[in-house]
Amino acid sequence: MDAAFVFASAEHAEMGPEVLEQVAEALGTDTLAGASVQGLLARDLESEGGPALGVAALCGIEAHPFLVDGSAVEDGRAGAEIARRVSPAPDDLVVLLPDPEALGDGSLLTNLTAALAPARLVGAGAVDAAGGAALQWAGLGMATGAVAGMLLRGAAPPRIGVTQSCLPATRVMSVTRSNGHWVQELDGRPALDVFREVARGPLSRDLRRAAAFVMAAVPAGDGPDAGPLEAGSYRVRNVVGFDPASGAIAVAHRLGRGDRMALAVREPEAARADLKAMLARLADPAPRLALYFDCVARGANLFGIEGLEGGYLSAALGRSPVLGVLGSFEIGPIGGSTELLTYTGVLAALDG
């Protein structure tokens, strides 16, 4: 084998280099990259929240792993350092596996995107291992607070799809008054009034519970100015606070006056249909390898049963090897730009 992705649940990640050494010995290569994750799926097998180790071995695909430590992240050198090591080209796929603590105000992803363009970027955030810190690794080296990953160069450009768990429940509205993360008015109306209308019934009176189902949908790039949002054109962000006195809601995304947003609802049946539609677009031709980066809030948390996503992947992609991870966030293309995503599944199909 030429290279491999190695992902481990908290129980295995704490064993550290021992796991990597065993994988390297078994495969005959130490060209490895991976991170600690919440769960794993491989074709129709799925494990959420329990001991699991997932390996995707690569043969005939040029692969360049990398690991940049926290110091490079803190002083803004991460993107330039990765680009220096792997020399990205337009048809390359770069898999990014950052520590969530390294994200900061979002400048890390901006830095990585600028340095690694025009390669395509996907990935997932690492999850805390049993020792308490999220772990990232490349080769036989392991770190925390870092960015690990691998550049893949195949015979054809990667095909990438994004599936959403939260579908828009309103048209796109303008933020007409705000203060930091507090959205006070949408189209001149108290934002909390709009939120309650979407929540409806008893849920509208239990705002904390409603926040588990009703989210903010923020258009990415040059999305529509009005009307319904199109699939794959928005980022989902949690509503994290309420102020009944002023009629404001707090969104985990800074929105200023004139910015646009909609409200979206977390809905498993619609999410299932969206997943099937995304897989139908990418299933033909059958990929040589598929990597699936999934949100910890999906899986059994969304669909009510474990293994549903793995089953759909297996049915759609046939005998193609599939390795998926449940991470703390996802990275993928939305509205023509690379974005940090939540409540999504990002599929990268490699051909040739």
XYZ file of C-alpha atoms in Angstrom, residues 126-328:
203
model
C -11.116 16.137 15.435
C -12.975 15.133 18.619
C -11.612 14.943 22.164
C -9.851 11.654 22.882
C -10.070 9.805 26.185
C -7.166 11.855 27.541
C -9.221 15.018 27.142
C -7.616 16.589 24.068
C -8.409 16.149 20.380
C -5.533 14.429 18.564
C -4.208 14.785 15.023
C -1.482 12.737 13.366
C 0.570 12.288 10.200
C 3.236 9.694 9.585
C 4.076 8.400 13.063
C 3.884 11.866 14.633
C 0.982 12.955 16.820
C -0.054 16.378 18.165
C -2.881 18.411 19.638
C -3.897 21.945 18.745
C -2.607 21.175 15.243
C -3.804 20.587 11.683
C -3.222 17.182 10.112
C -4.259 15.968 6.712
C -3.286 14.592 3.357
C -3.138 15.821 -0.220
C -4.441 13.282 -2.745
C -3.594 13.488 -6.443
C -5.524 11.100 -8.638
C -6.078 10.602 -12.351
C -9.216 12.769 -12.325
C -10.554 15.716 -10.302
C -12.422 14.754 -7.112
C -16.203 14.875 -7.068
C -17.625 16.450 -3.910
C -21.166 16.580 -2.553
C -22.728 18.150 0.527
C -25.926 16.975 2.191
C -27.807 19.044 4.767
C -29.716 18.036 7.903
C -31.488 21.391 8.251
C -33.716 22.613 5.457
C -34.914 26.234 5.089
C -38.274 27.045 6.655
C -38.376 30.733 5.671
C -37.301 32.903 2.776
C -34.050 34.809 2.996
C -34.437 37.887 5.207
C -32.269 40.942 5.818
C -30.845 41.696 9.240
C -32.209 45.197 9.867
C -30.873 45.592 13.415
C -28.164 43.695 15.280
C -25.546 43.949 18.005
C -22.642 41.514 17.736
C -24.068 37.995 17.752
C -27.516 39.308 18.687
C -29.914 39.576 15.736
C -32.594 42.004 16.867
C -34.687 42.462 13.729
C -35.272 40.558 10.515
C -36.945 42.543 7.734
C -37.951 45.076 10.380
C -39.621 42.526 12.663
C -38.382 41.261 16.042
C -36.221 38.244 15.246
C -37.698 36.274 18.148
C -41.191 36.662 16.650
C -39.949 35.097 13.417
C -38.248 32.292 15.371
C -41.458 31.512 17.309
C -43.466 31.360 14.071
C -41.123 28.688 12.725
C -41.044 26.736 16.016
C -44.857 26.772 16.306
C -47.087 25.340 19.021
C -45.670 24.185 22.376
C -42.140 24.320 21.000
C -42.436 28.072 20.492
C -42.937 28.463 24.256
C -39.929 26.288 25.165
C -37.190 28.253 23.441
C -34.249 26.195 24.709
C -35.795 23.022 23.359
C -36.787 24.762 20.137
C -33.142 25.716 19.552
C -32.344 22.020 19.049
C -34.597 22.005 15.986
C -34.653 25.550 14.580
C -31.343 26.956 13.300
C -30.045 29.944 11.393
C -29.271 29.370 7.708
C -26.660 31.841 6.454
C -26.223 32.088 2.659
C -22.648 31.584 1.486
C -20.962 33.439 -1.340
C -23.313 35.078 -3.810
C -26.493 33.336 -2.658
C -29.983 34.590 -3.473
C -31.104 37.929 -2.084
C -34.662 36.737 -1.491
C -36.870 33.717 -1.817
C -36.020 30.150 -0.765
C -32.443 28.990 -0.338
C -31.200 26.393 -2.773
C -29.608 23.139 -1.633
C -25.898 23.541 -1.027
C -26.001 27.344 -0.813
C -26.060 27.968 2.945
C -24.290 27.317 6.234
C -26.210 26.223 9.328
C -25.462 27.934 12.642
C -27.013 27.345 16.069
C -29.320 29.822 17.753
C -27.641 30.106 21.143
C -29.595 32.709 23.085
C -32.891 34.559 23.443
C -33.863 37.954 24.848
C -37.666 38.148 25.119
C -37.492 41.723 26.377
C -35.912 43.033 23.166
C -37.149 40.288 20.835
C -33.595 39.308 19.861
C -31.963 35.948 19.168
C -28.256 35.179 19.432
C -26.682 33.303 16.507
C -23.340 31.505 16.555
C -22.250 33.639 13.606
C -21.668 37.387 13.629
C -24.273 39.106 11.435
C -24.378 42.836 10.796
C -27.035 45.105 9.407
C -27.728 44.230 5.788
C -26.513 40.652 6.106
C -28.917 37.910 5.112
C -30.227 34.830 6.848
C -33.135 32.430 6.935
C -34.366 30.009 9.561
C -34.033 26.280 8.954
C -35.507 23.229 10.649
C -33.644 20.037 11.562
C -35.803 17.395 9.928
C -34.750 13.735 9.566
C -37.057 12.723 6.714
C -36.035 15.682 4.572
C -32.390 15.022 5.500
C -32.761 11.404 4.365
C -34.148 12.539 1.002
C -31.339 15.084 0.633
C -28.721 12.406 1.365
C -30.196 10.085 -1.270
C -30.273 12.898 -3.834
C -26.636 13.802 -3.150
C -25.539 10.159 -3.491
C -27.465 9.796 -6.751
C -25.476 12.701 -8.198
C -22.120 11.155 -7.241
C -22.702 7.411 -7.596
C -21.999 7.172 -11.319
C -19.282 6.399 -12.163
C -18.478 4.296 -9.132
C -15.551 5.971 -7.345
C -12.266 4.293 -6.610
C -12.541 5.542 -3.017
C -15.107 7.609 -1.135
C -14.430 9.591 2.032
C -17.422 10.795 4.053
C -17.132 13.525 6.684
C -20.218 13.516 8.892
C -21.435 15.661 11.769
C -21.746 14.156 15.262
C -25.278 15.590 15.278
C -26.252 13.329 12.372
C -26.173 9.528 12.505
C -28.423 8.052 15.175
C -28.807 11.517 16.762
C -30.695 12.674 13.682
C -32.194 9.557 12.112
C -33.007 7.625 15.277
C -31.151 4.476 14.213
C -27.478 3.657 13.862
C -26.205 2.576 10.464
C -28.663 4.386 8.198
C -26.085 6.598 6.496
C -23.659 3.727 6.043
C -26.445 1.681 4.473
C -27.305 4.423 2.002
C -23.635 4.888 1.109
C -23.200 1.164 0.515
C -26.354 0.904 -1.594
C -25.439 3.906 -3.746
C -21.710 3.277 -4.192
C -21.790 -0.498 -4.551
C -18.420 -2.148 -4.064
C -16.485 1.126 -3.878
C -14.468 1.381 -0.638
C -15.981 3.925 1.754
C -14.578 5.311 4.994
C -16.534 7.874 6.972
C -15.977 9.723 10.240
C -18.182 11.614 12.665
C -16.328 14.803 13.542
C -16.919 18.005 15.491
